[in-house]
Coordinates of C-alpha atoms in Angstrom, one line a residue:
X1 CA -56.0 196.9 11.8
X2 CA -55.3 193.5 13.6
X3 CA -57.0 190.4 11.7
X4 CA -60.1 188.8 13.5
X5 CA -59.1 186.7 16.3
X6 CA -59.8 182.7 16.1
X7 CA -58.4 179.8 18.4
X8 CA -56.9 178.2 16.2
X9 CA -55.1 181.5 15.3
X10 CA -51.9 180.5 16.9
X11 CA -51.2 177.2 15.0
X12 CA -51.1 179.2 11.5
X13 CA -47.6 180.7 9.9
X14 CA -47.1 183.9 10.7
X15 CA -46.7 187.2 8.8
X16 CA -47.3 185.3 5.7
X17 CA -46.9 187.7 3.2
X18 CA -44.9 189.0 -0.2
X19 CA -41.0 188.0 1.0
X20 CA -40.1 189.3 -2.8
X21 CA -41.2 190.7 -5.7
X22 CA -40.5 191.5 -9.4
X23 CA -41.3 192.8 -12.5
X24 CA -40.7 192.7 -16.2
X25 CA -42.0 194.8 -19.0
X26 CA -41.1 194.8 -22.7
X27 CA -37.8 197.0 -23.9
X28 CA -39.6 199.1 -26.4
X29 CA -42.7 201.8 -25.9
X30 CA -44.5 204.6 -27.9
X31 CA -45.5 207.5 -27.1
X32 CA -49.1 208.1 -25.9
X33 CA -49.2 211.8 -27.5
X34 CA -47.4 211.1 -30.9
X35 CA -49.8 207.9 -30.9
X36 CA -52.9 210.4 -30.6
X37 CA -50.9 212.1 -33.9
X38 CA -50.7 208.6 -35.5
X39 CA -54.5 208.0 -35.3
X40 CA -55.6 211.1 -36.0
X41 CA -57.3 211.7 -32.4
X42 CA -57.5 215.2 -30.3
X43 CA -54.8 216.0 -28.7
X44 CA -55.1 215.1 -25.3
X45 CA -57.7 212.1 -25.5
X46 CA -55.1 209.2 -24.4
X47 CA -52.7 211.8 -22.0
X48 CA -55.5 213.7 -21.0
X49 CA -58.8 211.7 -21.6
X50 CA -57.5 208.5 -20.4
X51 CA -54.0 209.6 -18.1
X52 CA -51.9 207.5 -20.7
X53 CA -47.8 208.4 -21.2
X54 CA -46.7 205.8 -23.0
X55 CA -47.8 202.2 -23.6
X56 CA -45.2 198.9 -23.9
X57 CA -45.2 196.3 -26.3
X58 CA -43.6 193.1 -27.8
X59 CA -42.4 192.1 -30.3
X60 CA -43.1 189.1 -32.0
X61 CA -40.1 187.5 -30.2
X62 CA -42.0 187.5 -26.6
X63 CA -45.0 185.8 -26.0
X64 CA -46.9 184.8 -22.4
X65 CA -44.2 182.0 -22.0
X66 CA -41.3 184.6 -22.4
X67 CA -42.2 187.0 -20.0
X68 CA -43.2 184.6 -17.2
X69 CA -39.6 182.8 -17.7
X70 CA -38.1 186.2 -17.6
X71 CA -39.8 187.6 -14.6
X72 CA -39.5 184.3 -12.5
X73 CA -36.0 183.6 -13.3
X74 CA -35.1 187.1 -12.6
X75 CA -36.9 186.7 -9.6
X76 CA -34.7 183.8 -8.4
X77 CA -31.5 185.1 -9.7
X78 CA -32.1 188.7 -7.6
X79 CA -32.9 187.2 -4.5
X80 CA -30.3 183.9 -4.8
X81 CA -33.1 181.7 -4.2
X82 CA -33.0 177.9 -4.8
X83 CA -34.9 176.4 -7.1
X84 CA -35.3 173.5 -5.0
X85 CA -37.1 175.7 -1.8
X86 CA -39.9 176.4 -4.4
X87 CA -43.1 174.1 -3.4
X88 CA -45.8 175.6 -5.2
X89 CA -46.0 177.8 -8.6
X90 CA -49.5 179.1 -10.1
X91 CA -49.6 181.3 -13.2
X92 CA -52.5 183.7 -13.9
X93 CA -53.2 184.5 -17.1
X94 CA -56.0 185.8 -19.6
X95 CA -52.9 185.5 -22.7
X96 CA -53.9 181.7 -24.0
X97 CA -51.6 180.0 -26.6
X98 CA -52.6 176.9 -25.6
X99 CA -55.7 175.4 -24.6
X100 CA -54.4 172.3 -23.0
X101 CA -50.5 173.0 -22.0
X102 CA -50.1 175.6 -18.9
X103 CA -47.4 178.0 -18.9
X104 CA -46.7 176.8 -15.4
X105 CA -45.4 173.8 -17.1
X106 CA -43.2 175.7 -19.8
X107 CA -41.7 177.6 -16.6
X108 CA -40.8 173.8 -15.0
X109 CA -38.1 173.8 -17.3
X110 CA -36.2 176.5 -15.2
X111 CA -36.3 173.9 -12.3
X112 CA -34.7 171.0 -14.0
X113 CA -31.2 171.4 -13.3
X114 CA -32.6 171.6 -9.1
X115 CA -34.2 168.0 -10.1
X116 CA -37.3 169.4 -8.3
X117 CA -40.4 168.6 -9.8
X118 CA -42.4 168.2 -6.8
X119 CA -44.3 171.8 -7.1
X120 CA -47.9 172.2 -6.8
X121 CA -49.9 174.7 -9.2
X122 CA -51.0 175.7 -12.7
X123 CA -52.9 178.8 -14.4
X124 CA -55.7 180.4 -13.2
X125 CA -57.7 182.4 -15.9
X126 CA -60.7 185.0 -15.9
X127 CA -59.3 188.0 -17.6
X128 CA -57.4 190.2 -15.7
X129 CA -58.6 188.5 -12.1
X130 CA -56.4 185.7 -12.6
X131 CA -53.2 187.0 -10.7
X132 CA -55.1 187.5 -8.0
X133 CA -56.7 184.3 -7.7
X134 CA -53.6 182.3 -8.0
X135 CA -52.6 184.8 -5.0
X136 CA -55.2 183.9 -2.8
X137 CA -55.0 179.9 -3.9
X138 CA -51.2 180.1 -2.9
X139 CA -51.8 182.4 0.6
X140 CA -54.6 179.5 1.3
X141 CA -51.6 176.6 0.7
X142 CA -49.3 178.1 3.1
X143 CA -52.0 178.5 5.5
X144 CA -53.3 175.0 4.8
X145 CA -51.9 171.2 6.4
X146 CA -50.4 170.4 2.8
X147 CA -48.3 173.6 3.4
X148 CA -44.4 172.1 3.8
X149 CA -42.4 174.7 4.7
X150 CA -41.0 175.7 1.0
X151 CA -41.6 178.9 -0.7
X152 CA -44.6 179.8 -3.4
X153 CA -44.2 181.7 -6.6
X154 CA -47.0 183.6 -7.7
X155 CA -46.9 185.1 -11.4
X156 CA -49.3 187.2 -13.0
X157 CA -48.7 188.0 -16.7
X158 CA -50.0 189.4 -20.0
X159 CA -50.0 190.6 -23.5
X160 CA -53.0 193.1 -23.8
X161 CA -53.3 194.4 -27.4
X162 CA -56.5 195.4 -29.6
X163 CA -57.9 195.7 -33.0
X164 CA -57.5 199.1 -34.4
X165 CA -59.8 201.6 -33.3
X166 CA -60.2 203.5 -29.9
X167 CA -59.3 200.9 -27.6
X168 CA -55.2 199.9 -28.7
X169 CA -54.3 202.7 -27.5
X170 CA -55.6 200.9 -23.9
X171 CA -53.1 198.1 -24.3
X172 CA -49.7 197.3 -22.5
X173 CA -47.9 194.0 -21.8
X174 CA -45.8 192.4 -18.7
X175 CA -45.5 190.2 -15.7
X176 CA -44.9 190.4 -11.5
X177 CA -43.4 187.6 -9.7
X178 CA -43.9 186.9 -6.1
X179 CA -42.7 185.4 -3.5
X180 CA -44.9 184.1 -0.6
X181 CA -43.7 182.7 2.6
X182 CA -44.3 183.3 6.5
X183 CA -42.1 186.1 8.6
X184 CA -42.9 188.1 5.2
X185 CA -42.2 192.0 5.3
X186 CA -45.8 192.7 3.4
X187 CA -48.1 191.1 4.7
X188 CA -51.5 190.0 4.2
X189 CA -54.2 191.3 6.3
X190 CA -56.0 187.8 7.7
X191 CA -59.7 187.6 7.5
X192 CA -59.6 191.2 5.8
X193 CA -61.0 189.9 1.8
X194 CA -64.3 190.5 0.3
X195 CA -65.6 189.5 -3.6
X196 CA -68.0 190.1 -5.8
X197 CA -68.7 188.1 -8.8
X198 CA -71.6 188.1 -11.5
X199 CA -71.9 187.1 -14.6
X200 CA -71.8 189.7 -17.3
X201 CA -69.9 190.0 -21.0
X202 CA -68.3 192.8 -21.0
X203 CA -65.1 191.9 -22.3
X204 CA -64.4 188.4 -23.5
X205 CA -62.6 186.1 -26.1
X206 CA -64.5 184.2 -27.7
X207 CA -62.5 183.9 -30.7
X208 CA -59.4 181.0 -30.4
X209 CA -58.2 182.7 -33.5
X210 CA -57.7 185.8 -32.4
X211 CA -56.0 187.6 -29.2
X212 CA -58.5 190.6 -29.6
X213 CA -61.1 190.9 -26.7
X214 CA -64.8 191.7 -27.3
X215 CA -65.4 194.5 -25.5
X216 CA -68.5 196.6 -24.2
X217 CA -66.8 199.5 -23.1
X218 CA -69.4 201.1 -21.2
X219 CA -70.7 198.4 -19.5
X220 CA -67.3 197.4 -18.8
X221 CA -66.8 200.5 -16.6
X222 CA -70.1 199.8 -15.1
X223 CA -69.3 196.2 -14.2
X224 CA -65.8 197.7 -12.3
X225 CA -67.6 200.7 -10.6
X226 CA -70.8 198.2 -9.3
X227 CA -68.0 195.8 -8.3
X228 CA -66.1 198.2 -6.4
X229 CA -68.9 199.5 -4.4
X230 CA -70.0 196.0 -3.3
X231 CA -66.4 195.0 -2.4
X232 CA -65.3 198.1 -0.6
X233 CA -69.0 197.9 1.4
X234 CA -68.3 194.5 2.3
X235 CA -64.5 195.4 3.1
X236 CA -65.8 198.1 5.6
X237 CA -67.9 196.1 7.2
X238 CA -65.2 193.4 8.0
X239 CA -62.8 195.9 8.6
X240 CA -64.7 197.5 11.2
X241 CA -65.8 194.5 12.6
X242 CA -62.3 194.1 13.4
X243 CA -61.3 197.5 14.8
X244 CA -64.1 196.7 17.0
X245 CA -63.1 193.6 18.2
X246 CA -59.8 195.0 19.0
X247 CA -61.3 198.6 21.0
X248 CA -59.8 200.4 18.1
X249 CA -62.5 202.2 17.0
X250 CA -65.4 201.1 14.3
X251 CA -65.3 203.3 11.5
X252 CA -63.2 202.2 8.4
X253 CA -62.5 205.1 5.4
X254 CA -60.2 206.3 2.9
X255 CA -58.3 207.7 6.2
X256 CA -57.6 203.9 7.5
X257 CA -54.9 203.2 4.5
X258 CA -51.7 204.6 3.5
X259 CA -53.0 203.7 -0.3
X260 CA -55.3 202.2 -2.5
X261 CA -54.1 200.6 -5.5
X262 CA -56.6 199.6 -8.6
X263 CA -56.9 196.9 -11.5
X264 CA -55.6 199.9 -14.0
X265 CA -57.7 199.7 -17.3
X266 CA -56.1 203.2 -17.8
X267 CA -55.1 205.3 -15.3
X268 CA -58.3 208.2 -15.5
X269 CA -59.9 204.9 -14.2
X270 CA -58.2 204.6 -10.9
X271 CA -58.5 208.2 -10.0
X272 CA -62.4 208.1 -10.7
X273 CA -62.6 204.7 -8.7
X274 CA -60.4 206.6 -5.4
X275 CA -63.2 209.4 -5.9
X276 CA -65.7 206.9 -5.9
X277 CA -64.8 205.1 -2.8
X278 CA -64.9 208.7 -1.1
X279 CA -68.4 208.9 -2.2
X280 CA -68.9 205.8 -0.2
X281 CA -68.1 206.9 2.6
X282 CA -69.7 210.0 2.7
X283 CA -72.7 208.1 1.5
X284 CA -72.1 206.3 4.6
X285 CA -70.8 207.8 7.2
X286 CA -73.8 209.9 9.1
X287 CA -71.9 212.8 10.7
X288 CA -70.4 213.6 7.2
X289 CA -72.1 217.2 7.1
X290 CA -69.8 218.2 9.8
X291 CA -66.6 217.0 8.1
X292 CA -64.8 219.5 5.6
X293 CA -63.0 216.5 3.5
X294 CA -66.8 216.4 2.1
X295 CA -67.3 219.9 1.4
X296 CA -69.0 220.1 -1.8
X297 CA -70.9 217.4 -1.4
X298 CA -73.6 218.1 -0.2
X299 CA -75.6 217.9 -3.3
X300 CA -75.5 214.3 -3.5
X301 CA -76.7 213.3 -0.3
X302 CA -79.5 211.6 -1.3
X303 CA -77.9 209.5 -4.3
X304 CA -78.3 205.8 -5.2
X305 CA -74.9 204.6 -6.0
X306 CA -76.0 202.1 -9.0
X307 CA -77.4 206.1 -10.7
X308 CA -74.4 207.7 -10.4
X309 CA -72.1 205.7 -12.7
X310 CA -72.5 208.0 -15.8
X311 CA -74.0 210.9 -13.4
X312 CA -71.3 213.9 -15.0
X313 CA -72.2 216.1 -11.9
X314 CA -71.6 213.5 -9.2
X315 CA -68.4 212.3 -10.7
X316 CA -67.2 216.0 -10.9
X317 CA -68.0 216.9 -7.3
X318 CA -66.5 213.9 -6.1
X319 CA -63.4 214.1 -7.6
X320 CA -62.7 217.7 -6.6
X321 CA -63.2 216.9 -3.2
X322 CA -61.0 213.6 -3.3
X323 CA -58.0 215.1 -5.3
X324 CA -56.1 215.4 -2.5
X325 CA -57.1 211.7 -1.5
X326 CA -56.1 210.8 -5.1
X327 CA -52.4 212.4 -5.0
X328 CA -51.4 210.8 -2.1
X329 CA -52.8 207.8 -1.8
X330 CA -53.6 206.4 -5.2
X331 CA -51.4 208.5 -7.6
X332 CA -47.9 207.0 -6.1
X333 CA -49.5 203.7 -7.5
X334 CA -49.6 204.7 -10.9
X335 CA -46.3 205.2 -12.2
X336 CA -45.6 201.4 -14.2
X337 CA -49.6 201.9 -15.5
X338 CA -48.8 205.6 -16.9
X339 CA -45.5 204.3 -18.4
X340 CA -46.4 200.8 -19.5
X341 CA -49.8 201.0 -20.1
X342 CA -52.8 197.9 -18.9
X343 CA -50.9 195.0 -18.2
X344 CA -54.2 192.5 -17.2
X345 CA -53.7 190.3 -14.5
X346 CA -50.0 191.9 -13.1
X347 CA -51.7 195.2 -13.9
X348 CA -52.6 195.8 -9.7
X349 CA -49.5 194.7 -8.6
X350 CA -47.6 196.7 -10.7
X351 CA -49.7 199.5 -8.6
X352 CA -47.6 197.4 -5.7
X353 CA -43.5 197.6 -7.4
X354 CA -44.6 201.6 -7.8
X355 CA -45.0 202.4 -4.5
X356 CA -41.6 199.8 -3.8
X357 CA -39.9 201.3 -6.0
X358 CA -40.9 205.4 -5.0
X359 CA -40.3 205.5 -1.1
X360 CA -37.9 204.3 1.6
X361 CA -38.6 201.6 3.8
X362 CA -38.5 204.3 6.8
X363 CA -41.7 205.7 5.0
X364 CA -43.7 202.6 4.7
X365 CA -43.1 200.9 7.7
X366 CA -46.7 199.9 9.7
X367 CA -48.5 201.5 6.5
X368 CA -51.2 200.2 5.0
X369 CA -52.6 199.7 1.0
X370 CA -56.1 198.5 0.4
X371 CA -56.2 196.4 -3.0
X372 CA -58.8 195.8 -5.8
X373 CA -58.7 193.3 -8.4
X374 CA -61.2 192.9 -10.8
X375 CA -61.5 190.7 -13.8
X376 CA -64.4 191.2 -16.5
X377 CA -66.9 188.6 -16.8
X378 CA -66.9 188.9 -13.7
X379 CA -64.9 188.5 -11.1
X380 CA -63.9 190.8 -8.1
X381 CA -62.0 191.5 -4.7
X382 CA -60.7 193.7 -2.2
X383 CA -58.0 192.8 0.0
X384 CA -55.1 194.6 2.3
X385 CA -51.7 194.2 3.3
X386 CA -49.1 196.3 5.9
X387 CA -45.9 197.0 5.6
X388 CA -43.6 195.5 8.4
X389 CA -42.3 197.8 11.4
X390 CA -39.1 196.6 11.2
X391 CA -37.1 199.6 8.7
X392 CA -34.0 199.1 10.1
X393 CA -31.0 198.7 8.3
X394 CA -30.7 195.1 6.7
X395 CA -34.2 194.4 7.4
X396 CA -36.4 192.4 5.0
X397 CA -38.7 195.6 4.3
X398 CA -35.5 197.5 3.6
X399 CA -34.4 194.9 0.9
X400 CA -37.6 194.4 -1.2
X401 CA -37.2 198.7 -1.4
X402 CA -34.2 198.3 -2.6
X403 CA -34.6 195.9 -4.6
X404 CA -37.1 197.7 -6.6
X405 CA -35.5 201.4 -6.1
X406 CA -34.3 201.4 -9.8
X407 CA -37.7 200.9 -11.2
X408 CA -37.8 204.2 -13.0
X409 CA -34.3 203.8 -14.0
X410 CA -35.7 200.2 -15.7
X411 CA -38.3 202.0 -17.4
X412 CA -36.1 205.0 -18.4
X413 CA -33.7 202.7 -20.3
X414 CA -36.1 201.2 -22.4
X415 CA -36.5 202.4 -26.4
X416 CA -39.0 204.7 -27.6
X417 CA -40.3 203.4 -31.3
X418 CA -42.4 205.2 -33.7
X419 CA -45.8 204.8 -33.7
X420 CA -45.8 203.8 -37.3
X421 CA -43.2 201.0 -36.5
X422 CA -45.8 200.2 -33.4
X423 CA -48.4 199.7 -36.0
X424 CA -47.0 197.3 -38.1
X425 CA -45.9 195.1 -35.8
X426 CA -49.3 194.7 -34.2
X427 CA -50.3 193.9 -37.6
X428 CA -47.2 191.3 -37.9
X429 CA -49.0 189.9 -34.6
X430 CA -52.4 189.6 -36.0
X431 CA -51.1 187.8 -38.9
X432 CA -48.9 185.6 -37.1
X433 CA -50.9 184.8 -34.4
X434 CA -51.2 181.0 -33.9
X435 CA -49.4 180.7 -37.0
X436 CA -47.7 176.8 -37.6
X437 CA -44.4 176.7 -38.4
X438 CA -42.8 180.1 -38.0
X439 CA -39.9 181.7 -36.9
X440 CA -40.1 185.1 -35.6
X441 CA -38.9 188.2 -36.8
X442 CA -38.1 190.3 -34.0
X443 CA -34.7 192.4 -33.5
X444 CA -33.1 189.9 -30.6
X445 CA -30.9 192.8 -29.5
X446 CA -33.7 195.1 -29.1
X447 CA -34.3 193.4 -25.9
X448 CA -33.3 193.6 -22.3
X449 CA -30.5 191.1 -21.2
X450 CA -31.4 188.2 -19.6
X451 CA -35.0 187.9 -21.6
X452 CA -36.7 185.1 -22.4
X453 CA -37.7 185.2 -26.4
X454 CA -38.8 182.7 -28.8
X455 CA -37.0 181.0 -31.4
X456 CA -39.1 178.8 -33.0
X457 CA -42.8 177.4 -33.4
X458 CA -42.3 174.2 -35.2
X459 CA -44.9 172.5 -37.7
X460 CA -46.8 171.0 -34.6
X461 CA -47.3 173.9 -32.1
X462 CA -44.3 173.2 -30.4
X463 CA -42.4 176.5 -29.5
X464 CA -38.6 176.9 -28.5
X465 CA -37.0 179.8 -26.4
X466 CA -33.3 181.1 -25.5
X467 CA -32.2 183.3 -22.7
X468 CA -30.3 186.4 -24.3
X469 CA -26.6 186.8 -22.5
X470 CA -26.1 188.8 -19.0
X471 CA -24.2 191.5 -20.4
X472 CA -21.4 192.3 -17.5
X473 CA -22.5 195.8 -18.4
X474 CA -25.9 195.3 -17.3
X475 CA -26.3 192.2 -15.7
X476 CA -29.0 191.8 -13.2
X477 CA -27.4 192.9 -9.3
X478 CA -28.1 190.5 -7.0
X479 CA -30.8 191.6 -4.7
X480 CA -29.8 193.0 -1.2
X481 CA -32.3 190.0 -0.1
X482 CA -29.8 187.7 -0.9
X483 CA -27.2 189.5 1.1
X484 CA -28.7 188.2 4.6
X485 CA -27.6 184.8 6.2
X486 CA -29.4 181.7 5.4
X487 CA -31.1 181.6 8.6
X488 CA -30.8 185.1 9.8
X489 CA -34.0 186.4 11.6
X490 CA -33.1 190.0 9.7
X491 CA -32.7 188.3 6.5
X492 CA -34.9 186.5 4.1
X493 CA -35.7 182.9 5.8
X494 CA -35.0 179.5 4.0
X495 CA -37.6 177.2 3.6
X496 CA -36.5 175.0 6.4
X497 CA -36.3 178.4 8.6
X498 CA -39.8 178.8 7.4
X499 CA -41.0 175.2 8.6
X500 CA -39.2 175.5 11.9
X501 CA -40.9 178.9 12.6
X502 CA -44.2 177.3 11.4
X503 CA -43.7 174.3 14.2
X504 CA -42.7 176.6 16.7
X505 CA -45.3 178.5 17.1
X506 CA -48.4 175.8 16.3
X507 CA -50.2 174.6 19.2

């Protein structure tokens, strides 16, 4: 639906949206059933239990720095853009190595050779909300008066791992890159964002020593169930607020989006969260009795929301009757989660590459996906973005498809390890951690070309990284962005394109 109408509506940028995006996860896996074996679990608990396949993980070669560096300088290289049309760059990030030094400032260093050093932005941290505040704080810059035209990089990354017990087997690692200009091809829905944040510990850090969480699990799912209900009631009303405002009707549901993509603890999660939002709306929606998408439902009429989170016969009911919902709206998001595992902050827009990298851009022209982010602690928001009409060929929509159309092949090529040999290097982790000098360990050629990996920490804290070679073999293609003239309207505009398009059309 159209964003809310405002005077000043003409002097902003328009389309501002997602020009690119990328993503990087680690080279090895394990298996989520033989991991099961390993612990001596039920078989089923992670595949079943939790909708786990397998779950990525680094080596002691890749830390928060690594991946960002990878993913942003893949990023650039895939879609030939200069380093000198970048204005702002903000990192968010729950993985801390350092308490003072960003890793925006590690990833400068990819920007010296371009002599630019004139690019606003840091890290933005509260657990796995981060990403999508550094989002939001880069959107606001291009639609702001210090906005100059150039490009923003937005990076989300993380290492999630656990102590041993229930919970590793909930862990994962990665990073998304994106780019964010005007005359975008995915586009942000203006005036279309609600939040909700409390303060609550239900997963936290406390310990410097340590990159193991704190975690109240069942108030943790609490905290993300309460959240989503208060953001997707607030969403509604804005949304419908809108639909009115433009005669377009004024009811807002799980019918008004092509998807809904989730924060993905694990992936049982998302699929309870989709069934939840259905139980909004039938909660809500007063002629429900008369709709068959809510047959079955009719027992929980008269439910309070904040009694249903642990409520076994609501939960049932609801996600029989929104399994349908669930397969094609939500399910298409999951396929980086199933395979990778909780990746924190780039964990919801790895929802976003999936559904990139699963259907043409004929498919998911003019549709719709309906975000949420949420962060324990905590912090929480719902937010929505379209897909650009334009599918045609050598269209910017068509490009960011195919630039993402060998996803599963990416994930496919990675290297399946034993979990015993996933084991002890979580243990080399632990003991490492923080750990003044060392050198890592790590096979080197176990990795993907073209990653980031660390050398060296030296005596003072001070860490060192290489690039691993392009292979010719396997060297990153360049992006089918990059194929389009500098200033072509079908193509993927410069920065000055951007400013010119910015100043033509302000008032």
């Amino acid at each position: 639906m159209p964003g809310q109408k405002s005077v000043n509506q003409q002097s902003w940028p328009q389309d501002v949206g997602i020009l690119a995006l990328e993503i990087y996860f680690p080279a090895q896996y394990v298996e989520q059933n033989e991991l099961e074996e390993f612990d001596g679990v039920s078989q089923g608990k992670y595949t079943i239990g939790l909708g786990q396949q397998k779950m990525g993980f680094c080596s002691d070669r890749e830390d928060i720095n690594s991946l960002c560096l990878t993913v942003v300088q893949r990023l650039m290289e895939r879609n030939q853009v200069s380093y000198q049309d970048v204005g702002r760059l903000e990192v968010g990030t729950e993985t801390v190595i350092d308490k003072s030094k960003s890793v925006k400032t590690v990833l400068m260093q990819l920007f010296e050779d371009s002599g630019n050093t004139s690019i606003e932005g840091v890290d933005t941290t509260n657990a796995c909300y981060g990403g999508t505040s550094a989002l939001f704080n880069s959107l606001n810059w291009i639609e702001s008066s210090a906005w100059d035209g150039r490009y923003a990089i937005v990076v989300a990354g993380d290492i999630a791992v656990y102590a041993t017990g229930n919970a590793r087997c909930t862990g994962g690692a990665g990073a998304v890159a994106m780019l964010l200009g005007s005359h975008a091809p995915l586009v942000f829905d203006r005036g279309l964002r609600s939040t909700h944040m409390q303060h609550v510990y239900d997963f936290y850090k406390p310990d410097m020593s340590s990159e193991y969480p704190v975690v109240d699990g069942k108030l943790s799912i609490q905290c993300y169930l309460g959240a989503l209900d208060r953001c997707y009631q607030t969403y509604c009303q804005k949304a419908e607020a809108c639909l009115k405002q433009e005669n377009l009707g004024s009811h807002f549901s799980l019918d008004s989006s092509a998807f809904f993509a989730f924060h993905t603890p694990y992936c049982k999660l998302v699929q309870k969260s989709l069934a939840r939002l259905m139980l909004n709306d039938f909660l809500r929606d007063p002629d429900a009795g008369a709709n068959p998408k809510y047959s079955g439902l009719e027992a929980v009429r008269g439910v309070k929301l904040e009694d249903t989170y642990f409520d076994r016969d609501v939960e049932k009911a609801v996600m029989v009757a929104s399994q349908s919902s669930y397969k094609e709206k939500t399910e298409p998001t999951l396929s980086v989660a199933k395979q990778v595992g909780n990746m924190y902050t780039p964990s919801l827009y790895g929802g976003l590459a999936s559904i990139l990298g699963s259907y043409s851009c004929s498919e998911l022209a003019g549709k719709r996906v309906t975000l949420f982010s949420y962060g324990s602690g905590l912090a929480s928001s719902m937010f929505s973005l379209h897909f650009s009409e334009d599918a045609s060929p050598g269209s910017q929509l068509e490009r960011v498809c195919l630039s993402l159309c060998d996803l599963q092949e990416r994930l496919d090529s990675r290297k399946k390890m034993p979990p015993a040999d996933f084991d002890k290097m979580m243990k080399l982790r632990e003991e490492t951690h923080h750990k003044a000098p060392y050198t890592p360990v790590g096979d080197v050629e176990a990795l993907f070309s073209g990653t980031w990996y660390l050398t060296e920490v030296d005596s003072k804290h001070r860490r060192k990284y290489e690039r691993k070679a392009l292979a010719q073999a396997t060297s990153i293609p360049s992006s089918p962005v990059a194929a389009a003239p500098p200033v072509s309207v079908k193509g993927l505009p410069t920065a000055s394109a951007q400013a010119v398009a910015a100043s033509t059309t302000s008032n």
